[in-house]
């Protein structure tokens, strides 16, 4: 029965592979790379099973497995996947081998430890996306900090320690409050039912109410919002990105940030539906500020990595407003955008890594005219840029459009402000492209740069294919997401969600909506 | 075999072949692949035309073919498919796009023969055809938007085609491309919001569904107005109207065939197409229609005045394009939707011809574009001269030429709607005639002012370039016959398009176009002819007669003239009001808000928690030594913190 074991295998394989690195002799760094590649590629192939055997008609968790783990506290090893986590798991497993390839030449010190950390990190992230027991989730959530901390702290840039500590402390602050909230939930459940359990499905049966729900929701939200990151909790991100090695940045932007948005969907929404409605106007406001603010900061940056880091703040703001629109289009768009952002920003960081390997600088002003010497690199960077700024036909557009469409039905004002992010996005990304690739070659060092080598082409092509695939034929993705989103909406609203254009309850009460400039017309005249 | 369902496939295949093999094919091979691809699309367009015309002749109202490609985005009640709609409007558009596009592709083989990057050029050109066809053939607003953005991308890529060159001393080609993209994004912002409003109110983005729903159950006036204005904002971006026209003159940084194809004949008319397509929505909000008319009329005269003072041959044509697009919007705004489309067609002929002629001149002049250093070229470039003259007569609106008929139709519509708008149009017609003949005289007449080394190499372009000129010249002469005014005969184009605009009959005030009386019609034609002749005479006396005497190009005559030369300094105003404050704001957010306020708050709250913890411990401990110890420790930590902060 592969279906019931597959998730466990997926999650364990990278860790086991990572531990096995110990057996590889010290001087055989090349073997470590190949091994790490084999393990992560194998994990990816294994994860494809989920894609093909996922039952679109089933709205609940699939491939579930549950075992008692610490029975005394009702803690289970319980895993499962729905349409939302499915895509994030696949994104994680896809990105892993690419990061291994991306670090092939750039990481030459402590290669064993590096690849152990990468694989360990993958286990942690996969665990987060598949855990359906809150304690298990918390364990994965915390444990994945450790390899990430080392990745930044050991193989990072000059201010790596500062960045690593900042990253660690930020996340810890959030998660400790979340742990308190989890324990509170469990205790509450025990009061109501007499049973102690950390299983999400069970906890849903004894919902918190009133102030308690709001507080618990806020505790969860803080942890997730830091991870997203939601303005103004984002300042750890640029530091972490700039200092992290390529692999770290790719995983960070590609997958790690989505743990925050995923957390909202998986825990906050179903556990505290009413509280979510209460905090929605606030979250919306912060997310919209984040969209514009992140874009403005990206506009001012001189370091390519920092620019992309701030663009993530902007893009994740889109994800947040889509999710908190709490309707089908917004949520589906939000999830599409999570995947889309993972692909395009992951690709951007990989591409920046390639140029960094050649020039050991990331300052925009150190480049210019690269199109002449690196035409293929330019082409890939351009396509990725276009996908990032949401050009129709590429992946970014599908998510962005659905998000804005969904949000528009809830708050016109928020949509109008968010849509300015579409303009700003073009400004900062095209400025980057112009200054790096166009014009004449101003620095002699750039005159003899080599174009991409086969290894680098192999890294980037799968992502480019995905950009076109999602952009032109997103159906296979949407049809996997949609049932789970519908299910989620039922949990949040307690009613069958109307399929279209129905303004949801928050639409009328939200703070943002009071200022809607354009009246919604039902049946006019 | 029916080629029209494959109309998108040909340019796609062409661009893929050129992307992979282009460099090995040579410029002729590469160009031939690209041209044949477009030719096949053109054949498909003709087939579609024949089929649709047959359906129109049957006259049961449903003159349309739909080709459904695949399901694109379906989420809940929202759906948008990739499907193509061949109806009279889109068929007219694709005939122009592929027909003129084919000629320009062929011409490019000659024009780009000395450029090493020809393969990339033809890839972009075919990509543009693909996007443009998608734009006009999409059967819903979202597919239209895909094409809309796609042509914008190609425009961006082609403006910056020579990415290592400078366009002006201050602006690089790449910067010009970026400017075009970003200004268009401002328009797209409006377009997107319009789509959301349309979907929210009519639950679809499909043209048929939306228009049927809007006609029968229009939304509240405010909403309809907002939709109309937001769509118009999108159109002003793509079609270079006030206030978003600023990118088009700089788009001349691209190779001249690109200026002809994208920035004159096809892409920039996308806004006109889109408004014509949305005619129902506009007819339901007459006020917005008035705004469209005024935007068009003002843009027309505004750009025409600038064109009178420019000395770069392509800049003159660029402002002329902005001005002529203004005419089209004027027509649309006066509810002459068919008239607007008619002018799109004739303008595609003569403006493509003008740009290609200019390209021929530039090519012969070894990349010189300044008309102050031309003159007397008619002897050296006879074919280019003859065809350029025909195009000039057509755009100036001399009777019998194509531009005369389409302009006349728009002016007639303006006259019956609002005489002031008609006045704008007539004055613009005079100005148009003036700046075109000024250009003509300075380029082709008078004594040669060509630098000697350029003059030595001066020779007529090869047939691969001149044959397209001749074909376009023919079209510029006879193209107007498809739309004769009522007093002269039948309006073939109007008859063909009638089923598209049939829905207007059900809307109050749009039942039937009011025909002017024959005498008024003659009078209006007479007045616009007089305006055209007046412009010609003015150019004759003020430019040609002055000839090569000193002072013709003197720097400044008066303040207004200088203002015109500086293009009303719109770019400078935008720079001052938008570009600079934005970058200042960005730096402020980064250096002050992010690094100072937020980050310090974060670090201090971390510090606060820590000191608080220490303090608690001290109170529990109660030994005097440790009090002192922890105080010092706290201070040291504070110091370290500060040092780290600064380091």
PDB file of N, CA, C and O in Angstrom, chain A residues 166 234-235 293 296-297 301-302 310 328-329 372 389 392 401 404 408 416 422 430 434 438-440 471-472 474-475 478 482 500-501 519 521, chain B residues 70-72 74-78 142 149 153 157 163-164 174 178 181 185 189 196 200-201 203 223 586-587 589-590 593-594 598-599 602:
ATOM      1  N   UNK A 166      19.120  37.184  13.599  1.00  0.00           N
ATOM      2  CA  UNK A 166      17.887  37.945  13.424  1.00  0.00           C
ATOM      3  C   UNK A 166      16.773  37.030  12.928  1.00  0.00           C
ATOM      4  O   UNK A 166      15.643  37.051  13.439  1.00  0.00           O
ATOM      5  N   UNK A 234       8.783  42.324   8.383  1.00  0.00           N
ATOM      6  CA  UNK A 234       9.537  41.765   7.270  1.00  0.00           C
ATOM      7  C   UNK A 234      11.039  42.014   7.353  1.00  0.00           C
ATOM      8  O   UNK A 234      11.770  41.514   6.515  1.00  0.00           O
ATOM      9  N   UNK A 235      11.508  42.768   8.345  1.00  0.00           N
ATOM     10  CA  UNK A 235      12.900  43.249   8.214  1.00  0.00           C
ATOM     11  C   UNK A 235      13.942  42.151   8.336  1.00  0.00           C
ATOM     12  O   UNK A 235      15.093  42.360   7.974  1.00  0.00           O
ATOM     13  N   UNK A 293       4.675  49.014  -0.248  1.00  0.00           N
ATOM     14  CA  UNK A 293       5.906  49.314   0.466  1.00  0.00           C
ATOM     15  C   UNK A 293       7.057  48.436  -0.031  1.00  0.00           C
ATOM     16  O   UNK A 293       8.153  48.919  -0.316  1.00  0.00           O
ATOM     17  N   UNK A 296       8.130  49.636  -3.365  1.00  0.00           N
ATOM     18  CA  UNK A 296       8.888  50.890  -3.289  1.00  0.00           C
ATOM     19  C   UNK A 296      10.322  50.618  -2.840  1.00  0.00           C
ATOM     20  O   UNK A 296      11.277  51.180  -3.376  1.00  0.00           O
ATOM     21  N   UNK A 297      10.460  49.737  -1.860  1.00  0.00           N
ATOM     22  CA  UNK A 297      11.811  49.448  -1.392  1.00  0.00           C
ATOM     23  C   UNK A 297      12.626  48.736  -2.444  1.00  0.00           C
ATOM     24  O   UNK A 297      13.816  48.989  -2.603  1.00  0.00           O
ATOM     25  N   UNK A 301      16.658  49.672  -4.316  1.00  0.00           N
ATOM     26  CA  UNK A 301      17.798  48.827  -3.966  1.00  0.00           C
ATOM     27  C   UNK A 301      18.916  48.863  -4.998  1.00  0.00           C
ATOM     28  O   UNK A 301      18.675  49.041  -6.187  1.00  0.00           O
ATOM     29  N   UNK A 302      20.105  48.638  -4.504  1.00  0.00           N
ATOM     30  CA  UNK A 302      21.274  48.585  -5.378  1.00  0.00           C
ATOM     31  C   UNK A 302      21.841  47.181  -5.465  1.00  0.00           C
ATOM     32  O   UNK A 302      22.635  46.870  -6.335  1.00  0.00           O
ATOM     33  N   UNK A 310      12.877  42.257  -1.387  1.00  0.00           N
ATOM     34  CA  UNK A 310      11.761  43.172  -1.144  1.00  0.00           C
ATOM     35  C   UNK A 310      10.604  42.898  -2.090  1.00  0.00           C
ATOM     36  O   UNK A 310       9.437  43.091  -1.737  1.00  0.00           O
ATOM     37  N   UNK A 328     -13.576  31.986  -3.329  1.00  0.00           N
ATOM     38  CA  UNK A 328     -12.951  30.942  -4.124  1.00  0.00           C
ATOM     39  C   UNK A 328     -11.830  31.474  -5.007  1.00  0.00           C
ATOM     40  O   UNK A 328     -10.721  30.934  -5.048  1.00  0.00           O
ATOM     41  N   UNK A 329     -12.123  32.572  -5.714  1.00  0.00           N
ATOM     42  CA  UNK A 329     -11.113  33.077  -6.640  1.00  0.00           C
ATOM     43  C   UNK A 329      -9.888  33.607  -5.900  1.00  0.00           C
ATOM     44  O   UNK A 329      -8.752  33.350  -6.291  1.00  0.00           O
ATOM     45  N   UNK A 372      24.934  41.161 -24.316  1.00  0.00           N
ATOM     46  CA  UNK A 372      25.893  40.929 -25.392  1.00  0.00           C
ATOM     47  C   UNK A 372      26.724  39.674 -25.142  1.00  0.00           C
ATOM     48  O   UNK A 372      26.975  38.905 -26.052  1.00  0.00           O
ATOM     49  N   UNK A 389       6.582  39.694 -12.996  1.00  0.00           N
ATOM     50  CA  UNK A 389       5.726  40.880 -13.037  1.00  0.00           C
ATOM     51  C   UNK A 389       4.345  40.570 -13.602  1.00  0.00           C
ATOM     52  O   UNK A 389       3.563  41.465 -13.890  1.00  0.00           O
ATOM     53  N   UNK A 392       0.664  38.060 -18.761  1.00  0.00           N
ATOM     54  CA  UNK A 392      -0.262  36.976 -19.111  1.00  0.00           C
ATOM     55  C   UNK A 392       0.414  35.967 -20.026  1.00  0.00           C
ATOM     56  O   UNK A 392       1.195  36.339 -20.899  1.00  0.00           O
ATOM     57  N   UNK A 401      -4.069  37.642 -11.151  1.00  0.00           N
ATOM     58  CA  UNK A 401      -5.385  38.012 -11.657  1.00  0.00           C
ATOM     59  C   UNK A 401      -6.485  37.469 -10.746  1.00  0.00           C
ATOM     60  O   UNK A 401      -7.408  38.189 -10.369  1.00  0.00           O
ATOM     61  N   UNK A 404      -6.661  39.388  -7.445  1.00  0.00           N
ATOM     62  CA  UNK A 404      -7.287  40.705  -7.549  1.00  0.00           C
ATOM     63  C   UNK A 404      -8.779  40.570  -7.841  1.00  0.00           C
ATOM     64  O   UNK A 404      -9.603  41.329  -7.317  1.00  0.00           O
ATOM     65  N   UNK A 408     -11.428  42.023  -5.290  1.00  0.00           N
ATOM     66  CA  UNK A 408     -12.307  43.088  -5.779  1.00  0.00           C
ATOM     67  C   UNK A 408     -13.729  42.888  -5.293  1.00  0.00           C
ATOM     68  O   UNK A 408     -14.449  43.846  -5.006  1.00  0.00           O
ATOM     69  N   UNK A 416      -7.759  48.339  -5.597  1.00  0.00           N
ATOM     70  CA  UNK A 416      -7.188  49.459  -6.356  1.00  0.00           C
ATOM     71  C   UNK A 416      -5.761  49.720  -5.894  1.00  0.00           C
ATOM     72  O   UNK A 416      -4.841  49.840  -6.707  1.00  0.00           O
ATOM     73  N   UNK A 422       1.058  46.263  -9.445  1.00  0.00           N
ATOM     74  CA  UNK A 422       1.311  45.733 -10.786  1.00  0.00           C
ATOM     75  C   UNK A 422       2.183  46.718 -11.580  1.00  0.00           C
ATOM     76  O   UNK A 422       3.088  46.328 -12.309  1.00  0.00           O
ATOM     77  N   UNK A 430      11.969  45.969 -14.390  1.00  0.00           N
ATOM     78  CA  UNK A 430      12.525  46.379 -15.678  1.00  0.00           C
ATOM     79  C   UNK A 430      13.735  47.285 -15.493  1.00  0.00           C
ATOM     80  O   UNK A 430      14.641  47.301 -16.324  1.00  0.00           O
ATOM     81  N   UNK A 434      17.128  46.455 -17.243  1.00  0.00           N
ATOM     82  CA  UNK A 434      17.772  47.453 -18.084  1.00  0.00           C
ATOM     83  C   UNK A 434      19.217  47.682 -17.647  1.00  0.00           C
ATOM     84  O   UNK A 434      20.131  47.709 -18.455  1.00  0.00           O
ATOM     85  N   UNK A 438      21.158  45.570 -20.399  1.00  0.00           N
ATOM     86  CA  UNK A 438      21.196  46.418 -21.576  1.00  0.00           C
ATOM     87  C   UNK A 438      22.257  47.503 -21.425  1.00  0.00           C
ATOM     88  O   UNK A 438      22.966  47.553 -20.432  1.00  0.00           O
ATOM     89  N   UNK A 439      22.324  48.348 -22.417  1.00  0.00           N
ATOM     90  CA  UNK A 439      23.379  49.347 -22.417  1.00  0.00           C
ATOM     91  C   UNK A 439      24.681  48.712 -22.879  1.00  0.00           C
ATOM     92  O   UNK A 439      24.707  47.573 -23.350  1.00  0.00           O
ATOM     93  N   UNK A 440      25.756  49.456 -22.715  1.00  0.00           N
ATOM     94  CA  UNK A 440      27.050  48.924 -23.124  1.00  0.00           C
ATOM     95  C   UNK A 440      27.745  48.309 -21.921  1.00  0.00           C
ATOM     96  O   UNK A 440      27.379  48.572 -20.776  1.00  0.00           O
ATOM     97  N   UNK A 471       1.124  29.216 -16.842  1.00  0.00           N
ATOM     98  CA  UNK A 471       0.551  30.403 -17.462  1.00  0.00           C
ATOM     99  C   UNK A 471      -0.442  30.086 -18.560  1.00  0.00           C
ATOM    100  O   UNK A 471      -1.423  30.806 -18.745  1.00  0.00           O
ATOM    101  N   UNK A 472      -0.184  29.021 -19.297  1.00  0.00           N
ATOM    102  CA  UNK A 472      -1.029  28.735 -20.453  1.00  0.00           C
ATOM    103  C   UNK A 472      -2.098  27.690 -20.160  1.00  0.00           C
ATOM    104  O   UNK A 472      -3.172  27.711 -20.751  1.00  0.00           O
ATOM    105  N   UNK A 474      -3.306  26.277 -16.735  1.00  0.00           N
ATOM    106  CA  UNK A 474      -3.242  26.084 -15.283  1.00  0.00           C
ATOM    107  C   UNK A 474      -4.240  25.065 -14.751  1.00  0.00           C
ATOM    108  O   UNK A 474      -4.267  24.779 -13.562  1.00  0.00           O
ATOM    109  N   UNK A 475      -5.052  24.515 -15.639  1.00  0.00           N
ATOM    110  CA  UNK A 475      -6.145  23.680 -15.181  1.00  0.00           C
ATOM    111  C   UNK A 475      -5.736  22.552 -14.241  1.00  0.00           C
ATOM    112  O   UNK A 475      -6.366  22.354 -13.189  1.00  0.00           O
ATOM    113  N   UNK A 478      -5.290  24.136 -10.890  1.00  0.00           N
ATOM    114  CA  UNK A 478      -6.502  24.692 -10.286  1.00  0.00           C
ATOM    115  C   UNK A 478      -7.451  23.575  -9.866  1.00  0.00           C
ATOM    116  O   UNK A 478      -8.056  23.619  -8.798  1.00  0.00           O
ATOM    117  N   UNK A 482      -8.913  23.584  -6.134  1.00  0.00           N
ATOM    118  CA  UNK A 482     -10.274  24.085  -5.941  1.00  0.00           C
ATOM    119  C   UNK A 482     -11.120  23.319  -4.918  1.00  0.00           C
ATOM    120  O   UNK A 482     -11.738  23.939  -4.051  1.00  0.00           O
ATOM    121  N   UNK A 500     -19.684  32.190  -7.169  1.00  0.00           N
ATOM    122  CA  UNK A 500     -19.131  33.402  -7.777  1.00  0.00           C
ATOM    123  C   UNK A 500     -19.603  34.648  -7.046  1.00  0.00           C
ATOM    124  O   UNK A 500     -20.515  34.626  -6.247  1.00  0.00           O
ATOM    125  N   UNK A 501     -19.022  35.699  -7.374  1.00  0.00           N
ATOM    126  CA  UNK A 501     -19.473  37.074  -7.194  1.00  0.00           C
ATOM    127  C   UNK A 501     -20.305  37.365  -5.955  1.00  0.00           C
ATOM    128  O   UNK A 501     -20.857  38.441  -5.805  1.00  0.00           O
ATOM    129  N   UNK A 519     -19.558  52.027  -6.068  1.00  0.00           N
ATOM    130  CA  UNK A 519     -20.632  51.213  -5.509  1.00  0.00           C
ATOM    131  C   UNK A 519     -20.810  49.928  -6.307  1.00  0.00           C
ATOM    132  O   UNK A 519     -20.657  49.917  -7.522  1.00  0.00           O
ATOM    133  N   UNK A 521     -23.011  47.388  -7.989  1.00  0.00           N
ATOM    134  CA  UNK A 521     -24.372  47.408  -8.473  1.00  0.00           C
ATOM    135  C   UNK A 521     -24.874  46.001  -8.608  1.00  0.00           C
ATOM    136  O   UNK A 521     -24.191  45.139  -9.139  1.00  0.00           O
TER     137      UNK A 521
ATOM    138  N   UNK B  70      -8.452  26.066 -26.100  1.00  0.00           N
ATOM    139  CA  UNK B  70      -8.500  25.247 -24.893  1.00  0.00           C
ATOM    140  C   UNK B  70      -9.009  26.052 -23.698  1.00  0.00           C
ATOM    141  O   UNK B  70      -9.060  27.272 -23.735  1.00  0.00           O
ATOM    142  N   UNK B  71      -9.356  25.277 -22.691  1.00  0.00           N
ATOM    143  CA  UNK B  71      -9.872  25.857 -21.459  1.00  0.00           C
ATOM    144  C   UNK B  71      -8.702  26.516 -20.742  1.00  0.00           C
ATOM    145  O   UNK B  71      -7.664  25.901 -20.560  1.00  0.00           O
ATOM    146  N   UNK B  72      -8.862  27.755 -20.344  1.00  0.00           N
ATOM    147  CA  UNK B  72      -7.715  28.438 -19.744  1.00  0.00           C
ATOM    148  C   UNK B  72      -7.875  28.554 -18.233  1.00  0.00           C
ATOM    149  O   UNK B  72      -7.353  27.739 -17.489  1.00  0.00           O
ATOM    150  N   UNK B  74     -10.454  28.442 -15.184  1.00  0.00           N
ATOM    151  CA  UNK B  74     -11.801  28.217 -14.659  1.00  0.00           C
ATOM    152  C   UNK B  74     -11.696  28.122 -13.153  1.00  0.00           C
ATOM    153  O   UNK B  74     -11.036  27.227 -12.642  1.00  0.00           O
ATOM    154  N   UNK B  75     -12.317  29.029 -12.457  1.00  0.00           N
ATOM    155  CA  UNK B  75     -12.364  28.913 -11.005  1.00  0.00           C
ATOM    156  C   UNK B  75     -13.762  29.278 -10.562  1.00  0.00           C
ATOM    157  O   UNK B  75     -14.176  30.427 -10.702  1.00  0.00           O
ATOM    158  N   UNK B  76     -14.469  28.278 -10.075  1.00  0.00           N
ATOM    159  CA  UNK B  76     -15.834  28.538  -9.649  1.00  0.00           C
ATOM    160  C   UNK B  76     -16.626  29.113 -10.811  1.00  0.00           C
ATOM    161  O   UNK B  76     -16.642  28.557 -11.901  1.00  0.00           O
ATOM    162  N   UNK B  77     -17.258  30.239 -10.565  1.00  0.00           N
ATOM    163  CA  UNK B  77     -18.081  30.832 -11.609  1.00  0.00           C
ATOM    164  C   UNK B  77     -17.299  31.634 -12.621  1.00  0.00           C
ATOM    165  O   UNK B  77     -17.870  32.146 -13.580  1.00  0.00           O
ATOM    166  N   UNK B  78     -16.012  31.744 -12.403  1.00  0.00           N
ATOM    167  CA  UNK B  78     -15.223  32.512 -13.364  1.00  0.00           C
ATOM    168  C   UNK B  78     -14.653  31.586 -14.422  1.00  0.00           C
ATOM    169  O   UNK B  78     -14.099  30.546 -14.097  1.00  0.00           O
ATOM    170  N   UNK B 142     -10.272  38.686 -21.337  1.00  0.00           N
ATOM    171  CA  UNK B 142      -9.017  38.224 -20.755  1.00  0.00           C
ATOM    172  C   UNK B 142      -8.026  37.797 -21.843  1.00  0.00           C
ATOM    173  O   UNK B 142      -6.832  38.068 -21.733  1.00  0.00           O
ATOM    174  N   UNK B 149      -1.007  42.583 -23.548  1.00  0.00           N
ATOM    175  CA  UNK B 149       0.271  42.581 -22.857  1.00  0.00           C
ATOM    176  C   UNK B 149       1.369  42.014 -23.742  1.00  0.00           C
ATOM    177  O   UNK B 149       2.516  42.432 -23.675  1.00  0.00           O
ATOM    178  N   UNK B 153       4.840  43.674 -24.707  1.00  0.00           N
ATOM    179  CA  UNK B 153       6.152  43.056 -24.502  1.00  0.00           C
ATOM    180  C   UNK B 153       7.007  43.172 -25.766  1.00  0.00           C
ATOM    181  O   UNK B 153       8.176  43.558 -25.710  1.00  0.00           O
ATOM    182  N   UNK B 157      10.538  44.960 -26.328  1.00  0.00           N
ATOM    183  CA  UNK B 157      11.740  44.274 -26.815  1.00  0.00           C
ATOM    184  C   UNK B 157      12.279  44.926 -28.080  1.00  0.00           C
ATOM    185  O   UNK B 157      13.488  45.017 -28.284  1.00  0.00           O
ATOM    186  N   UNK B 163      19.991  47.416 -27.958  1.00  0.00           N
ATOM    187  CA  UNK B 163      19.980  47.777 -26.540  1.00  0.00           C
ATOM    188  C   UNK B 163      21.248  48.474 -26.074  1.00  0.00           C
ATOM    189  O   UNK B 163      21.309  48.987 -24.978  1.00  0.00           O
ATOM    190  N   UNK B 164      22.291  48.440 -26.925  1.00  0.00           N
ATOM    191  CA  UNK B 164      23.519  49.084 -26.463  1.00  0.00           C
ATOM    192  C   UNK B 164      23.678  50.485 -27.060  1.00  0.00           C
ATOM    193  O   UNK B 164      24.715  51.099 -26.933  1.00  0.00           O
ATOM    194  N   UNK B 174      17.173  51.202 -24.429  1.00  0.00           N
ATOM    195  CA  UNK B 174      16.575  50.321 -23.433  1.00  0.00           C
ATOM    196  C   UNK B 174      15.664  51.113 -22.499  1.00  0.00           C
ATOM    197  O   UNK B 174      14.603  50.639 -22.104  1.00  0.00           O
ATOM    198  N   UNK B 178      11.706  50.596 -21.754  1.00  0.00           N
ATOM    199  CA  UNK B 178      11.169  50.487 -20.391  1.00  0.00           C
ATOM    200  C   UNK B 178      10.056  51.498 -20.176  1.00  0.00           C
ATOM    201  O   UNK B 178       9.025  51.188 -19.600  1.00  0.00           O
ATOM    202  N   UNK B 181       6.880  50.337 -21.712  1.00  0.00           N
ATOM    203  CA  UNK B 181       6.240  49.266 -20.961  1.00  0.00           C
ATOM    204  C   UNK B 181       5.547  49.810 -19.711  1.00  0.00           C
ATOM    205  O   UNK B 181       4.409  49.466 -19.402  1.00  0.00           O
ATOM    206  N   UNK B 185       1.715  50.043 -18.582  1.00  0.00           N
ATOM    207  CA  UNK B 185       1.229  49.381 -17.366  1.00  0.00           C
ATOM    208  C   UNK B 185       0.244  50.259 -16.602  1.00  0.00           C
ATOM    209  O   UNK B 185      -0.672  49.764 -15.954  1.00  0.00           O
ATOM    210  N   UNK B 189      -3.415  49.012 -15.632  1.00  0.00           N
ATOM    211  CA  UNK B 189      -4.009  49.124 -14.297  1.00  0.00           C
ATOM    212  C   UNK B 189      -5.492  49.456 -14.433  1.00  0.00           C
ATOM    213  O   UNK B 189      -6.349  48.817 -13.816  1.00  0.00           O
ATOM    214  N   UNK B 196     -12.444  43.726 -13.663  1.00  0.00           N
ATOM    215  CA  UNK B 196     -13.039  43.281 -12.395  1.00  0.00           C
ATOM    216  C   UNK B 196     -14.462  43.823 -12.263  1.00  0.00           C
ATOM    217  O   UNK B 196     -15.376  43.118 -11.843  1.00  0.00           O
ATOM    218  N   UNK B 200     -17.724  41.565 -12.009  1.00  0.00           N
ATOM    219  CA  UNK B 200     -18.567  41.660 -10.820  1.00  0.00           C
ATOM    220  C   UNK B 200     -20.011  41.955 -11.199  1.00  0.00           C
ATOM    221  O   UNK B 200     -20.944  41.471 -10.562  1.00  0.00           O
ATOM    222  N   UNK B 201     -20.206  42.729 -12.245  1.00  0.00           N
ATOM    223  CA  UNK B 201     -21.566  43.123 -12.586  1.00  0.00           C
ATOM    224  C   UNK B 201     -22.241  42.214 -13.606  1.00  0.00           C
ATOM    225  O   UNK B 201     -23.453  42.068 -13.578  1.00  0.00           O
ATOM    226  N   UNK B 203     -20.881  39.032 -14.508  1.00  0.00           N
ATOM    227  CA  UNK B 203     -20.543  37.643 -14.225  1.00  0.00           C
ATOM    228  C   UNK B 203     -19.863  36.921 -15.370  1.00  0.00           C
ATOM    229  O   UNK B 203     -19.978  35.698 -15.496  1.00  0.00           O
ATOM    230  N   UNK B 223     -21.332  52.753 -12.123  1.00  0.00           N
ATOM    231  CA  UNK B 223     -20.510  51.600 -12.480  1.00  0.00           C
ATOM    232  C   UNK B 223     -20.202  51.612 -13.969  1.00  0.00           C
ATOM    233  O   UNK B 223     -19.057  51.410 -14.392  1.00  0.00           O
ATOM    234  N   UNK B 586      10.777  56.173  -2.480  1.00  0.00           N
ATOM    235  CA  UNK B 586      11.352  54.838  -2.339  1.00  0.00           C
ATOM    236  C   UNK B 586      12.581  54.877  -1.426  1.00  0.00           C
ATOM    237  O   UNK B 586      12.721  54.047  -0.528  1.00  0.00           O
ATOM    238  N   UNK B 587      13.437  55.853  -1.656  1.00  0.00           N
ATOM    239  CA  UNK B 587      14.631  55.937  -0.819  1.00  0.00           C
ATOM    240  C   UNK B 587      14.275  56.250   0.630  1.00  0.00           C
ATOM    241  O   UNK B 587      14.885  55.738   1.562  1.00  0.00           O
ATOM    242  N   UNK B 589      11.491  55.436   2.171  1.00  0.00           N
ATOM    243  CA  UNK B 589      10.947  54.223   2.790  1.00  0.00           C
ATOM    244  C   UNK B 589      12.073  53.282   3.196  1.00  0.00           C
ATOM    245  O   UNK B 589      12.010  52.641   4.237  1.00  0.00           O
ATOM    246  N   UNK B 590      13.080  53.222   2.362  1.00  0.00           N
ATOM    247  CA  UNK B 590      14.169  52.280   2.648  1.00  0.00           C
ATOM    248  C   UNK B 590      15.030  52.781   3.797  1.00  0.00           C
ATOM    249  O   UNK B 590      15.160  52.140   4.840  1.00  0.00           O
ATOM    250  N   UNK B 593      12.202  54.662   6.923  1.00  0.00           N
ATOM    251  CA  UNK B 593      11.165  53.818   7.530  1.00  0.00           C
ATOM    252  C   UNK B 593      11.706  52.441   7.877  1.00  0.00           C
ATOM    253  O   UNK B 593      11.581  51.964   9.000  1.00  0.00           O
ATOM    254  N   UNK B 594      12.343  51.797   6.886  1.00  0.00           N
ATOM    255  CA  UNK B 594      12.739  50.420   7.105  1.00  0.00           C
ATOM    256  C   UNK B 594      13.953  50.308   8.021  1.00  0.00           C
ATOM    257  O   UNK B 594      13.927  49.605   9.014  1.00  0.00           O
ATOM    258  N   UNK B 598      11.602  50.828  11.659  1.00  0.00           N
ATOM    259  CA  UNK B 598      11.167  49.463  11.940  1.00  0.00           C
ATOM    260  C   UNK B 598      12.294  48.629  12.538  1.00  0.00           C
ATOM    261  O   UNK B 598      12.129  47.962  13.556  1.00  0.00           O
ATOM    262  N   UNK B 599      13.445  48.686  11.904  1.00  0.00           N
ATOM    263  CA  UNK B 599      14.526  47.841  12.375  1.00  0.00           C
ATOM    264  C   UNK B 599      14.977  48.207  13.788  1.00  0.00           C
ATOM    265  O   UNK B 599      15.246  47.336  14.603  1.00  0.00           O
ATOM    266  N   UNK B 602      12.500  46.937  16.187  1.00  0.00           N
ATOM    267  CA  UNK B 602      12.662  45.504  16.378  1.00  0.00           C
ATOM    268  C   UNK B 602      13.830  45.213  17.303  1.00  0.00           C
ATOM    269  O   UNK B 602      13.707  44.478  18.283  1.00  0.00           O
TER     270      UNK B 602
END
